[in-house]
Coordinates of C-alpha atoms and ligand atoms in Angstrom, one line a residue:
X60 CA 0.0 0.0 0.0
X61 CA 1.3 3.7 -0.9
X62 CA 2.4 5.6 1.9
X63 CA 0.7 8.5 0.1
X64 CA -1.4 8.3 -2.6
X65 CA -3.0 11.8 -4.3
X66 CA -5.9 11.7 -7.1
X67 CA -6.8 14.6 -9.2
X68 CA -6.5 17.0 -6.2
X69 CA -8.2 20.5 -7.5
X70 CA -8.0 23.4 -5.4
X71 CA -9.3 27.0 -6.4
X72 CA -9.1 30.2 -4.8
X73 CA -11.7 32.2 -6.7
X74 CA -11.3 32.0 -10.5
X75 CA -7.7 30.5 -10.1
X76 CA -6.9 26.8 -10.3
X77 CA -3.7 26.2 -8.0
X78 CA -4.3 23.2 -8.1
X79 CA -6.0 21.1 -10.8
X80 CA -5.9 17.4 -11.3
X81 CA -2.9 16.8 -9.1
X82 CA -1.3 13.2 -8.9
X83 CA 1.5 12.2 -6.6
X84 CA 2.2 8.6 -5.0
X85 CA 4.8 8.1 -2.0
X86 CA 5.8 4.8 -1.5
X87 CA 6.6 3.4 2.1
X88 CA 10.1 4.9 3.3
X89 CA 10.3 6.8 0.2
X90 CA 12.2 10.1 -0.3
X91 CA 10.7 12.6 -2.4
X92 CA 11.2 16.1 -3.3
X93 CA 8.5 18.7 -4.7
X94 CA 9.4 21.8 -6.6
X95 CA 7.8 24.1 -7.9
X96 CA 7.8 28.3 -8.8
X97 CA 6.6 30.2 -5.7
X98 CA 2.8 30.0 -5.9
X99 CA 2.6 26.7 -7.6
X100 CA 0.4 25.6 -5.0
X101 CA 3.2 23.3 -3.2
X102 CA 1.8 24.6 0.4
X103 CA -1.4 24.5 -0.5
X104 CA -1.2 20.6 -1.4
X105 CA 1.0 19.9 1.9
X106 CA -1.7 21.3 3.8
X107 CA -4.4 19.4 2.1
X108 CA -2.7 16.5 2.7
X109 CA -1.9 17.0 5.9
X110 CA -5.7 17.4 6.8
X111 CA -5.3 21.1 7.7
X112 CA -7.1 22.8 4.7
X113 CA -9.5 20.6 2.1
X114 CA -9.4 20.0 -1.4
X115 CA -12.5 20.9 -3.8
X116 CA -12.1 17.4 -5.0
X117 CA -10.3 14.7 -5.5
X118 CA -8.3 12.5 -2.6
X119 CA -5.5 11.8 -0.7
X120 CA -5.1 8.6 1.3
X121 CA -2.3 8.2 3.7
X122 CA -1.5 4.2 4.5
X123 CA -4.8 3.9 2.6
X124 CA -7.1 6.3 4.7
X125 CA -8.8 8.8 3.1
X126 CA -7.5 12.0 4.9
X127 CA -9.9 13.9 2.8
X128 CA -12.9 12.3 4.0
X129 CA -11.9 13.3 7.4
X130 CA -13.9 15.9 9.5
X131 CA -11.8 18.5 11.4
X132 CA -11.7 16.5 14.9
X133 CA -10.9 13.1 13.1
X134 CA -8.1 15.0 10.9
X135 CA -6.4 16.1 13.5
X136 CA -6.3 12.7 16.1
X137 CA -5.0 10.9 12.4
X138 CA -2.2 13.5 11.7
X139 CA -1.0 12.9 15.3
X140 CA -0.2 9.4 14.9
X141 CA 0.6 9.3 11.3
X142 CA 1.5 12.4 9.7
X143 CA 4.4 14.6 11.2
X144 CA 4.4 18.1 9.7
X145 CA 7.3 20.4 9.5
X146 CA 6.7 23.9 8.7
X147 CA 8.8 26.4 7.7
X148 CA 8.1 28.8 10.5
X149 CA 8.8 25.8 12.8
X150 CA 5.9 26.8 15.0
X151 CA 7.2 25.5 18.3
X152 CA 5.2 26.8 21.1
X153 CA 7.7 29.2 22.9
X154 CA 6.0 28.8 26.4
X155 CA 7.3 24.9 26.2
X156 CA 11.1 23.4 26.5
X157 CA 12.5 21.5 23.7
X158 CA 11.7 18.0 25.1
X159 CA 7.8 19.5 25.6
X160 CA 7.6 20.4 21.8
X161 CA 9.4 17.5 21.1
X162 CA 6.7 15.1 22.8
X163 CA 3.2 17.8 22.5
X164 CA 1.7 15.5 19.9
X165 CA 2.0 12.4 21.5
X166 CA 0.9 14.0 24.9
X167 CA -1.7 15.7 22.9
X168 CA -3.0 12.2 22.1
X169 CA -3.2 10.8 25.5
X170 CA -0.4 8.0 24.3
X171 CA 2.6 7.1 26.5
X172 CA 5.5 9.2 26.2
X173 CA 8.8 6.5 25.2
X174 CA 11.6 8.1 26.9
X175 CA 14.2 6.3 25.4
X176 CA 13.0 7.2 22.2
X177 CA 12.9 11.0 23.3
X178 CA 16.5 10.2 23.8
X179 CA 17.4 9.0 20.8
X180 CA 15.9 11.3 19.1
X181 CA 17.5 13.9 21.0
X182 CA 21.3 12.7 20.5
X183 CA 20.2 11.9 16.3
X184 CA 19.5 15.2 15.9
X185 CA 22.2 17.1 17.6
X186 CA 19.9 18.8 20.1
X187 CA 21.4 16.8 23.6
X188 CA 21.9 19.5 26.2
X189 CA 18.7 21.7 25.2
X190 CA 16.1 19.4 26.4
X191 CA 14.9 22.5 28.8
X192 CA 15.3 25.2 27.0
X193 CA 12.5 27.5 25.3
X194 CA 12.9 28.2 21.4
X195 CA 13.6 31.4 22.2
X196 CA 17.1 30.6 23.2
X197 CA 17.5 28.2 20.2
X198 CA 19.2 29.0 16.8
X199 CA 17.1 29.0 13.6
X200 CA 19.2 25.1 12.7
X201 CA 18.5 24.3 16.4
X202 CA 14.4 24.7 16.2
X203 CA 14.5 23.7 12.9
X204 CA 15.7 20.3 14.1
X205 CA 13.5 20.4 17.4
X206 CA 10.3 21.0 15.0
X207 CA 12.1 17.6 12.9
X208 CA 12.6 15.8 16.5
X209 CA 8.6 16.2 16.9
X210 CA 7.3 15.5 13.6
X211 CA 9.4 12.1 14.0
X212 CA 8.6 11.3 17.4
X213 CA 5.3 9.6 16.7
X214 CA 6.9 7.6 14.0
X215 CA 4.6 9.1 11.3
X216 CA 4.0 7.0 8.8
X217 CA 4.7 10.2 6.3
X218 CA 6.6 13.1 7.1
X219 CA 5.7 16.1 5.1
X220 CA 8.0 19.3 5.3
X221 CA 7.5 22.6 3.7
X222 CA 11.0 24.0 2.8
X223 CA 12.5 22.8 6.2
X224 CA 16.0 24.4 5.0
X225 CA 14.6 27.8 3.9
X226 CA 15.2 30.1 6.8
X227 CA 19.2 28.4 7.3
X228 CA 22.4 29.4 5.8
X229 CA 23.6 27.1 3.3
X230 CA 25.6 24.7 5.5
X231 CA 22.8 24.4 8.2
X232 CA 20.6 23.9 5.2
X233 CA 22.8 20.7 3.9
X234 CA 23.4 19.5 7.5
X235 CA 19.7 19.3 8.1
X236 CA 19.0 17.4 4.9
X237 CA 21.5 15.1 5.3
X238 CA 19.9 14.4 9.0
X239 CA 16.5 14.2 7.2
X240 CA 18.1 11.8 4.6
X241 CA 19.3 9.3 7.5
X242 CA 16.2 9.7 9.3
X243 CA 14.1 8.2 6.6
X244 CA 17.0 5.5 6.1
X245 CA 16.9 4.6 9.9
X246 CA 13.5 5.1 10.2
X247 CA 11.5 4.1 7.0
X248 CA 9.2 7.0 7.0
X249 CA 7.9 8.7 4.0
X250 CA 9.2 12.1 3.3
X251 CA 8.0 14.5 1.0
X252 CA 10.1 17.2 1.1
X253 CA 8.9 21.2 -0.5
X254 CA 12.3 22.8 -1.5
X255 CA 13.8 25.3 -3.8
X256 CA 17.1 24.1 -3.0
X257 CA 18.6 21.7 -5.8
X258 CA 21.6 20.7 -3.6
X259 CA 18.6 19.7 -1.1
X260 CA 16.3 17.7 -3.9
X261 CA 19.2 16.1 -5.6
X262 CA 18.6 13.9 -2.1
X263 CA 15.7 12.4 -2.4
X264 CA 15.0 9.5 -4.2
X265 CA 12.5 11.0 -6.8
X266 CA 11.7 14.9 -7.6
X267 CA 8.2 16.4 -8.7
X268 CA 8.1 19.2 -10.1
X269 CA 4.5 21.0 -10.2
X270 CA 3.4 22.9 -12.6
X271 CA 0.0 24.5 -14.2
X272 CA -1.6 23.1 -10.4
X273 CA -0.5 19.3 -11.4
X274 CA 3.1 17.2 -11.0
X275 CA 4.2 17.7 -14.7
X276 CA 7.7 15.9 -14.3
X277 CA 9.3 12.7 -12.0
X278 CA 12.5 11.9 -12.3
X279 CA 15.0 10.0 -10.4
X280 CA 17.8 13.0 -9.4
X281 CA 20.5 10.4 -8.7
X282 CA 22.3 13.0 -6.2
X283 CA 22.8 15.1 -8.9
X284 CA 21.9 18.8 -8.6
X285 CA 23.1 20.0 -11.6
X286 CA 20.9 18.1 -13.1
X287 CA 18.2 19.1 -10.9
X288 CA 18.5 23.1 -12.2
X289 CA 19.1 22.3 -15.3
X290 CA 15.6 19.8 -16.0
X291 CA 14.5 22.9 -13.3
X292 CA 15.3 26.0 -16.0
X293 CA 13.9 23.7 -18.7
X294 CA 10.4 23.2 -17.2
X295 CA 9.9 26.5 -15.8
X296 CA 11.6 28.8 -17.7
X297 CA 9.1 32.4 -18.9
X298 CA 8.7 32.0 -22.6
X299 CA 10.7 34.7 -23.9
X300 CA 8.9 37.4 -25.4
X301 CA 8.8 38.9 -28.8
X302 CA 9.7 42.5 -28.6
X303 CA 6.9 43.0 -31.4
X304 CA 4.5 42.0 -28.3
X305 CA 3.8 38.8 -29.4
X306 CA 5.0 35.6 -27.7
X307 CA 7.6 33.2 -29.2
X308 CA 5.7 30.0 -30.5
Ligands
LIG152 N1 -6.2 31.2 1.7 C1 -5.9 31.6 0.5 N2 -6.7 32.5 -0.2 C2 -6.5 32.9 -1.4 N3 -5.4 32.5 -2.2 C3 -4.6 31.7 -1.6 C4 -4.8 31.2 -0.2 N4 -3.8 30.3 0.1 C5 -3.0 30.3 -1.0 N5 -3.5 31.1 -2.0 C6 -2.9 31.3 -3.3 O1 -2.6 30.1 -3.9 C7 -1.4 30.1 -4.7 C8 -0.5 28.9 -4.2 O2 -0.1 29.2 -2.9 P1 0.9 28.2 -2.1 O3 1.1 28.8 -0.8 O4 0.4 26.8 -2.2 O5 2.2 28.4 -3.1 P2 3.7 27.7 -2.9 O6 4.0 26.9 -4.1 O7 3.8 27.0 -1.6 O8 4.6 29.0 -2.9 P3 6.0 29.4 -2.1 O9 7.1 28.7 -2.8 O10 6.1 30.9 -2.2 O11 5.8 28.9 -0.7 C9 -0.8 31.4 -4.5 O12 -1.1 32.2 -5.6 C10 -1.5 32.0 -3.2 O13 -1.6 33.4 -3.3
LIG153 MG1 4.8 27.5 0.2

């Protein structure tokens, strides 16, 4: 069974599509990349997927249940335990320590909390010795890695992340990927992974790239990234335009 399976998703927002008729299976443990111009409708199809804002039509099954069948109440319970979301503003609750965050969902669902796990976790990701701090005394990499720590903790079946390495510098950015990349080894969780980095899609196992509100173009990256922005600047590239006014053919 997919770990993620979208059918002809459509999403409008007034008299424009974002998304329209999109397609996109995750395999078990799979690593995937989505890219996509800003505005391509790559949040809007993490969220929909993630149960937190619904589709016009279409459907997404995660492990084979419809998530968007789901009212609000049974979204949420089902994202807990099998979905872990990372968002690009991390949103960590500052009134909590790390190891709080790190557990909230699992707390949140009245399930036991597995310390040695938390520990694990903790050392994997670099973050031993911040257990009780608040995010506000935590680096952008640092809560970047805490929001990681608690989208993992539950062991989602799917982890989807929304440009997890936009806020870092460069070498934070890498570091985290890599970390992502041997989570989902030692782990076997499903990542799809939003980016504009090539660096950070020439990673995954497959990248996506949407376009016109559907996946237009899969292809194994094979750690390549110049081959990444290169298919990248061929499928998005403006249509250069005719100083007459009229558009090139
Ligand atoms: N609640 C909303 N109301 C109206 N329009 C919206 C809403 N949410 C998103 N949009 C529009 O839908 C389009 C897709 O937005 P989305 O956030 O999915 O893009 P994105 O691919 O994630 O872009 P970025 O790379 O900049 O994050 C945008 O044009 C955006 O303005
Ligand atoms: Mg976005």
């Amino acid at each position: 069974m997919d770990a993620l399976n979208a059918t002809d998703v459509c999403r409008a927002y007034g008299p424009r599509k974002v998304l329209d008729g999109f397609c996109l299976t995750l395999a078990p443990g799979e690593f995937a990349a989505l890219m996509g111009p800003s505005g391509s409708g790559k949040s809007t199809f993490l969220n929909i997927a993630a149960g937190l804002a619904r589709a016009d039509s279409g459907r997404v099954e995660i492990g084979g249940a419809d998530v968007t069948a789901m009212g609000d109440g049974a979204a949420t319970r089902f994202r807990r335990r099998h979905v872990g979301v990372v968002f690009q503003a991390y949103n960590l609750l500052e009134a909590y320590t790390v190891e709080e965050n790190i557990v909230m969902p699992v707390r949140l669902d009245r399930a036991r909390v597995d310390r040695a796990r938390l520990a694990r976790l903790v050392e994997a990701l670099g973050l031993g010795g911040l257990e009780k701090r608040h995010p506000a005394g935590l680096s952008g990499g640092e809560r970047q890695r805490v929001a990681i720590a608690r989208a993992l903790f539950a062991k989602p079946d799917v982890i989807l992340a929304d440009e997890p390495t936009g806020n870092l510098d460069m070498k934070s950015a890498r570091e985290i990927c890599a970390l992502m990349k041997s989570l989902n080894e030692t782990e076997h969780c499903a990542m799809l992974l939003v980016t504009h980095d090539p660096v950070v899609a020439a990673n995954a196992g497959t990248v996506h790239f949407l376009r016109d509100g559907r996946v237009a173009e899969s292809f194994a990256p094979c750690g390549d990234p110049a081959e990444v922005s290169r298919r990248y600047l061929a499928a998005f590239a403006a249509k250069p335009v005719d100083p007459a006014g009229k558009d090139f053919q």
